[in-house]
Amino acid sequence: MATELPAGVYFVPMSDGDGSLDLASALAWLLAPVPVPTFLDELWGAAPHHIRRDRRDYFEALAGPSWVGQLLAALRTEPAAVRLVRGADHLVPECCADGSLDLARVQAALDSGYTIICNNIEKYLRPMSALTHGVEVELNFPTHVNAYITPPDATGFLPHYDHHDVLVLQIQGAKTWYFYGDEPIAPQLMQRLHEVDPAGLPEPTSLHLTAGDTLYLPRGLVHSAATTSEPSVHLTVGLHVPTVLTLLTHTLHLLSLRDDVVHTRLPARHLDDPRVQAGLGPLIQDALAAVATPGALAEGLGAMQDFLLRRARCPVVGQVSDTAGIDAETLVRKQQPLYSRVTTSGDGVGLQFAQLIVSARSDHEAAMRFVSARTEPFRVGELPGLTAVQQVELARSLIMSGFLVRPTGDDAAP
């Protein structure tokens, strides 16, 4: 299935001057012209979907012509993030005497037909961090980005599947993708299978990605990819969707810290005596009932929120000059993308984001919830539940912490 982008309709992310991307919606940009609700309601988990754009420069704001060199330079001190793959042959890249990545030998491997794989590049490049966090804010799914640099007439991985959903972004060149069967491998089978048996695969279907295209791959779909006469650079945006098991794991752990129901000891001979085993049901039911309470589930979701918050890189902090002249009419907006939540305790309220927390008295709760949920610019005087002095003080604090910024350009319009 394929979607073509109508002429003149596409999203252009703008740099905000510090090397990051200012994306109104990272996911909308990756999927355009497919609306995000359509993708989630109709395409998600169903089948591969090819978004054909015929615009080689579509991803240039994210990864321009000289981007590969910049990427490898950024990874010189992180050789563990780089792998070299040619079919079944996997190499660990060699290092220089100082422990840095030997770029000359990496280039030689590329010339010999190896694909260069750079893992989790959102850790090293702020534009990739902005992209992944933008998706995380919108979907609440932990997200990572890998880069694949493949020479002409080469195959990277043999047929395989991923445990997570993937958006493939074709940055440079072209690549042909092969799909083996229409149905993804079921999650419970993925837990038991370690690799695909090529001998048991059906004849593949294929599609051709060119620069500027996006390809969606659901988890468990067996696939491979190869270049033809030109080299290829593509990114994979991995969407690691939490499952019911994820929620149960977090909820059980937090429940174990406050309720002895999950610490009830099993009786002697519970492995060997059928009569003892028959009595285990009520113990399990009590534990499940405790897990299913709204309070326990809220704790589990809170732990998952905390994980997502801590994944974000700290925003660019404000300067003292950014807070000059602030009054009730000053326009501010939440720095984007930025996932946040408000926590309360007996001591007051806290606005948590990235690895930071801004604390205040309890009377600031309404204002904190307002700024956490707000995505559009607003005036300082709109902060609810505070005096004019408190509004200005909170705005200054949030600007200095990097949570709020004073918009410029079109964003500065009332």
mmCIF file of C-alpha atoms in Angstrom, residues 111-323:
data_model
loop_
_atom_site.group_PDB
_atom_site.id
_atom_site.type_symbol
_atom_site.label_atom_id
_atom_site.label_comp_id
_atom_site.label_asym_id
_atom_site.label_seq_id
_atom_site.Cartn_x
_atom_site.Cartn_y
_atom_site.Cartn_z
ATOM 1 C CA ASP A 111 34.082 0.112 0.268
ATOM 2 C CA SER A 112 34.126 -3.674 0.797
ATOM 3 C CA GLY A 113 30.339 -3.900 0.835
ATOM 4 C CA TYR A 114 29.597 -3.547 4.556
ATOM 5 C CA THR A 115 26.695 -1.469 5.828
ATOM 6 C CA ILE A 116 27.612 0.995 8.571
ATOM 7 C CA ILE A 117 25.008 0.910 11.337
ATOM 8 C CA CYS A 118 24.961 3.704 13.925
ATOM 9 C CA ASN A 119 22.705 2.935 16.876
ATOM 10 C CA ASN A 120 20.709 5.300 19.090
ATOM 11 C CA ILE A 121 22.019 8.427 17.412
ATOM 12 C CA GLU A 122 19.480 10.540 19.308
ATOM 13 C CA LYS A 123 21.989 10.350 22.171
ATOM 14 C CA TYR A 124 24.615 12.206 20.151
ATOM 15 C CA LEU A 125 22.794 14.573 17.771
ATOM 16 C CA ARG A 126 20.316 17.127 19.111
ATOM 17 C CA PRO A 127 18.127 17.202 15.943
ATOM 18 C CA MET A 128 17.580 13.456 16.363
ATOM 19 C CA SER A 129 16.851 13.967 20.050
ATOM 20 C CA ALA A 130 14.240 16.596 19.177
ATOM 21 C CA LEU A 131 12.679 14.262 16.620
ATOM 22 C CA THR A 132 12.439 11.248 18.934
ATOM 23 C CA HIS A 133 11.207 13.253 21.893
ATOM 24 C CA GLY A 134 8.583 14.901 19.685
ATOM 25 C CA VAL A 135 7.227 11.449 18.833
ATOM 26 C CA GLU A 136 7.443 10.389 22.484
ATOM 27 C CA VAL A 137 5.471 13.443 23.613
ATOM 28 C CA GLU A 138 2.727 12.709 21.077
ATOM 29 C CA LEU A 139 2.462 8.924 21.429
ATOM 30 C CA ASN A 140 4.013 8.187 24.860
ATOM 31 C CA PHE A 141 6.129 5.480 23.181
ATOM 32 C CA PRO A 142 9.898 5.395 23.893
ATOM 33 C CA THR A 143 11.582 6.078 20.547
ATOM 34 C CA HIS A 144 15.102 5.743 19.150
ATOM 35 C CA VAL A 145 16.854 6.390 15.827
ATOM 36 C CA ASN A 146 19.418 4.228 14.025
ATOM 37 C CA ALA A 147 21.290 5.212 10.857
ATOM 38 C CA TYR A 148 22.207 2.820 8.016
ATOM 39 C CA ILE A 149 24.835 3.720 5.418
ATOM 40 C CA THR A 150 24.914 1.097 2.648
ATOM 41 C CA PRO A 151 27.187 0.964 -0.436
ATOM 42 C CA PRO A 152 25.894 0.087 -3.940
ATOM 43 C CA ASP A 153 24.830 -3.494 -4.716
ATOM 44 C CA ALA A 154 24.845 -4.520 -1.065
ATOM 45 C CA THR A 155 22.612 -6.099 1.569
ATOM 46 C CA GLY A 156 22.880 -5.291 5.255
ATOM 47 C CA PHE A 157 20.924 -7.687 7.452
ATOM 48 C CA LEU A 158 19.604 -11.009 6.223
ATOM 49 C CA PRO A 159 15.790 -11.484 6.481
ATOM 50 C CA HIS A 160 14.767 -10.687 10.049
ATOM 51 C CA TYR A 161 12.027 -9.047 12.109
ATOM 52 C CA ASP A 162 11.994 -6.319 14.744
ATOM 53 C CA HIS A 163 10.271 -6.510 18.119
ATOM 54 C CA HIS A 164 9.069 -2.930 17.672
ATOM 55 C CA ASP A 165 7.353 -0.858 14.982
ATOM 56 C CA VAL A 166 9.595 1.137 12.650
ATOM 57 C CA LEU A 167 9.366 4.206 10.434
ATOM 58 C CA VAL A 168 12.045 4.086 7.728
ATOM 59 C CA LEU A 169 13.193 7.487 6.455
ATOM 60 C CA GLN A 170 15.089 7.342 3.162
ATOM 61 C CA ILE A 171 17.610 10.180 3.452
ATOM 62 C CA GLN A 172 19.865 9.699 0.421
ATOM 63 C CA GLY A 173 19.898 7.324 -2.533
ATOM 64 C CA ALA A 174 17.451 4.442 -2.850
ATOM 65 C CA LYS A 175 16.804 0.987 -1.436
ATOM 66 C CA THR A 176 14.599 -1.972 -2.299
ATOM 67 C CA TRP A 177 12.731 -3.586 0.577
ATOM 68 C CA TYR A 178 11.575 -7.214 0.593
ATOM 69 C CA PHE A 179 8.715 -8.627 2.698
ATOM 70 C CA TYR A 180 8.332 -12.334 3.424
ATOM 71 C CA GLY A 181 4.677 -13.140 4.046
ATOM 72 C CA ASP A 182 1.717 -10.896 4.824
ATOM 73 C CA GLU A 183 1.323 -11.645 8.518
ATOM 74 C CA PRO A 184 3.756 -10.433 11.191
ATOM 75 C CA ILE A 185 5.111 -13.013 13.615
ATOM 76 C CA ALA A 186 2.963 -13.118 16.760
ATOM 77 C CA PRO A 187 4.527 -11.495 19.861
ATOM 78 C CA GLN A 188 4.558 -14.735 21.863
ATOM 79 C CA LEU A 189 6.490 -16.439 19.043
ATOM 80 C CA MET A 190 8.957 -13.564 18.885
ATOM 81 C CA GLN A 191 9.774 -14.249 22.529
ATOM 82 C CA ARG A 192 10.844 -17.806 21.612
ATOM 83 C CA LEU A 193 12.411 -17.369 18.177
ATOM 84 C CA HIS A 194 15.882 -15.892 18.034
ATOM 85 C CA GLU A 195 16.321 -15.696 14.267
ATOM 86 C CA VAL A 196 14.526 -16.404 11.012
ATOM 87 C CA ASP A 197 15.127 -19.617 9.068
ATOM 88 C CA PRO A 198 15.650 -18.419 5.464
ATOM 89 C CA ALA A 199 14.767 -21.861 4.100
ATOM 90 C CA GLY A 200 11.235 -21.606 5.420
ATOM 91 C CA LEU A 201 10.408 -18.184 4.014
ATOM 92 C CA PRO A 202 7.933 -17.618 1.159
ATOM 93 C CA GLU A 203 8.815 -15.697 -1.982
ATOM 94 C CA PRO A 204 9.081 -12.006 -1.066
ATOM 95 C CA THR A 205 7.169 -9.022 -2.328
ATOM 96 C CA SER A 206 9.102 -5.788 -2.763
ATOM 97 C CA LEU A 207 8.890 -2.001 -2.947
ATOM 98 C CA HIS A 208 11.434 0.666 -3.832
ATOM 99 C CA LEU A 209 12.201 3.601 -1.536
ATOM 100 C CA THR A 210 13.781 6.776 -2.907
ATOM 101 C CA ALA A 211 15.087 9.829 -1.049
ATOM 102 C CA GLY A 212 12.310 11.653 0.794
ATOM 103 C CA ASP A 213 10.073 8.582 1.240
ATOM 104 C CA THR A 214 8.796 7.091 4.503
ATOM 105 C CA LEU A 215 8.055 3.399 5.034
ATOM 106 C CA TYR A 216 6.087 2.030 7.987
ATOM 107 C CA LEU A 217 6.912 -1.509 9.166
ATOM 108 C CA PRO A 218 4.800 -3.175 11.881
ATOM 109 C CA ARG A 219 6.556 -5.240 14.529
ATOM 110 C CA GLY A 220 7.193 -8.881 13.675
ATOM 111 C CA LEU A 221 7.145 -8.430 9.880
ATOM 112 C CA VAL A 222 10.009 -10.388 8.278
ATOM 113 C CA HIS A 223 11.948 -8.127 5.913
ATOM 114 C CA SER A 224 15.297 -7.341 4.336
ATOM 115 C CA ALA A 225 16.648 -4.528 2.163
ATOM 116 C CA ALA A 226 19.277 -4.060 -0.543
ATOM 117 C CA THR A 227 20.763 -1.320 -2.665
ATOM 118 C CA THR A 228 21.212 -1.466 -6.430
ATOM 119 C CA SER A 229 23.568 0.793 -8.372
ATOM 120 C CA GLU A 230 23.626 3.698 -5.925
ATOM 121 C CA PRO A 231 24.522 4.003 -2.237
ATOM 122 C CA SER A 232 21.851 4.554 0.373
ATOM 123 C CA VAL A 233 21.461 6.367 3.674
ATOM 124 C CA HIS A 234 18.335 5.734 5.697
ATOM 125 C CA LEU A 235 17.171 6.195 9.278
ATOM 126 C CA THR A 236 14.919 3.922 11.284
ATOM 127 C CA VAL A 237 12.705 5.512 13.916
ATOM 128 C CA GLY A 238 12.002 2.657 16.320
ATOM 129 C CA LEU A 239 8.713 2.907 18.240
ATOM 130 C CA HIS A 240 8.902 0.776 21.392
ATOM 131 C CA VAL A 241 5.258 0.467 22.374
ATOM 132 C CA PRO A 242 4.698 -0.471 26.024
ATOM 133 C CA THR A 243 2.464 -3.507 26.523
ATOM 134 C CA VAL A 244 0.121 -4.718 29.233
ATOM 135 C CA LEU A 245 3.104 -6.682 30.526
ATOM 136 C CA THR A 246 5.026 -3.392 30.853
ATOM 137 C CA LEU A 247 2.225 -1.826 32.885
ATOM 138 C CA LEU A 248 1.812 -4.899 35.074
ATOM 139 C CA THR A 249 5.546 -5.064 35.756
ATOM 140 C CA HIS A 250 5.714 -1.443 36.910
ATOM 141 C CA THR A 251 2.494 -1.739 38.914
ATOM 142 C CA LEU A 252 3.590 -4.921 40.690
ATOM 143 C CA HIS A 253 6.945 -3.418 41.582
ATOM 144 C CA LEU A 254 5.430 -0.306 43.140
ATOM 145 C CA LEU A 255 2.742 -2.359 44.867
ATOM 146 C CA SER A 256 5.483 -4.478 46.423
ATOM 147 C CA LEU A 257 6.856 -1.366 48.130
ATOM 148 C CA ARG A 258 3.668 -0.651 50.092
ATOM 149 C CA ASP A 259 1.480 -3.768 50.219
ATOM 150 C CA ASP A 260 2.430 -7.196 51.572
ATOM 151 C CA VAL A 261 -0.178 -8.947 49.438
ATOM 152 C CA VAL A 262 2.451 -9.710 46.778
ATOM 153 C CA HIS A 263 4.907 -10.810 49.469
ATOM 154 C CA THR A 264 2.627 -13.544 50.831
ATOM 155 C CA ARG A 265 4.796 -16.635 51.093
ATOM 156 C CA LEU A 266 3.852 -19.754 49.184
ATOM 157 C CA PRO A 267 3.193 -22.852 51.315
ATOM 158 C CA ALA A 268 5.560 -25.797 51.565
ATOM 159 C CA ARG A 269 5.372 -28.401 48.773
ATOM 160 C CA HIS A 270 3.686 -25.942 46.377
ATOM 161 C CA LEU A 271 5.595 -27.527 43.483
ATOM 162 C CA ASP A 272 4.831 -31.148 44.280
ATOM 163 C CA ASP A 273 1.519 -31.419 46.162
ATOM 164 C CA PRO A 274 -1.609 -31.023 43.980
ATOM 165 C CA ARG A 275 -3.704 -30.198 47.039
ATOM 166 C CA VAL A 276 -1.389 -27.323 47.948
ATOM 167 C CA GLN A 277 -1.401 -26.106 44.353
ATOM 168 C CA ALA A 278 -5.186 -26.056 44.342
ATOM 169 C CA GLY A 279 -5.095 -23.544 47.190
ATOM 170 C CA LEU A 280 -2.856 -21.076 45.359
ATOM 171 C CA GLY A 281 -5.764 -19.599 43.381
ATOM 172 C CA PRO A 282 -7.064 -17.335 46.172
ATOM 173 C CA LEU A 283 -3.539 -15.985 46.787
ATOM 174 C CA ILE A 284 -3.218 -15.028 43.126
ATOM 175 C CA GLN A 285 -6.703 -13.530 43.057
ATOM 176 C CA ASP A 286 -5.893 -11.313 46.050
ATOM 177 C CA ALA A 287 -2.741 -10.046 44.345
ATOM 178 C CA LEU A 288 -4.535 -9.419 41.041
ATOM 179 C CA ALA A 289 -7.306 -7.539 42.827
ATOM 180 C CA ALA A 290 -4.709 -5.296 44.456
ATOM 181 C CA VAL A 291 -3.009 -4.649 41.096
ATOM 182 C CA ALA A 292 -6.312 -3.738 39.446
ATOM 183 C CA THR A 293 -7.215 -0.976 41.924
ATOM 184 C CA PRO A 294 -7.157 2.562 40.449
ATOM 185 C CA GLY A 295 -4.461 3.646 42.876
ATOM 186 C CA ALA A 296 -2.108 0.810 41.949
ATOM 187 C CA LEU A 297 -2.591 1.316 38.223
ATOM 188 C CA ALA A 298 -2.012 5.056 38.647
ATOM 189 C CA GLU A 299 1.291 4.270 40.358
ATOM 190 C CA GLY A 300 2.279 1.972 37.482
ATOM 191 C CA LEU A 301 1.415 4.617 34.900
ATOM 192 C CA GLY A 302 3.321 7.176 36.950
ATOM 193 C CA ALA A 303 6.423 4.996 36.831
ATOM 194 C CA MET A 304 6.088 4.771 33.048
ATOM 195 C CA GLN A 305 5.709 8.552 32.895
ATOM 196 C CA ASP A 306 8.857 8.939 34.945
ATOM 197 C CA PHE A 307 10.750 6.707 32.508
ATOM 198 C CA LEU A 308 9.599 8.808 29.550
ATOM 199 C CA LEU A 309 10.483 12.037 31.332
ATOM 200 C CA ARG A 310 14.011 10.912 32.098
ATOM 201 C CA ARG A 311 14.657 9.967 28.470
ATOM 202 C CA ALA A 312 14.435 13.592 27.344
ATOM 203 C CA ARG A 313 17.557 15.693 27.010
ATOM 204 C CA CYS A 314 17.536 18.798 29.167
ATOM 205 C CA PRO A 315 16.202 21.794 27.247
ATOM 206 C CA VAL A 316 18.356 24.791 26.450
ATOM 207 C CA VAL A 317 18.188 26.944 29.593
ATOM 208 C CA GLY A 318 17.227 30.590 29.444
ATOM 209 C CA GLN A 319 19.419 33.592 30.113
ATOM 210 C CA VAL A 320 18.828 36.367 32.631
ATOM 211 C CA SER A 321 18.290 38.732 29.695
ATOM 212 C CA ASP A 322 15.368 36.543 28.558
ATOM 213 C CA THR A 323 13.472 37.459 31.730
#
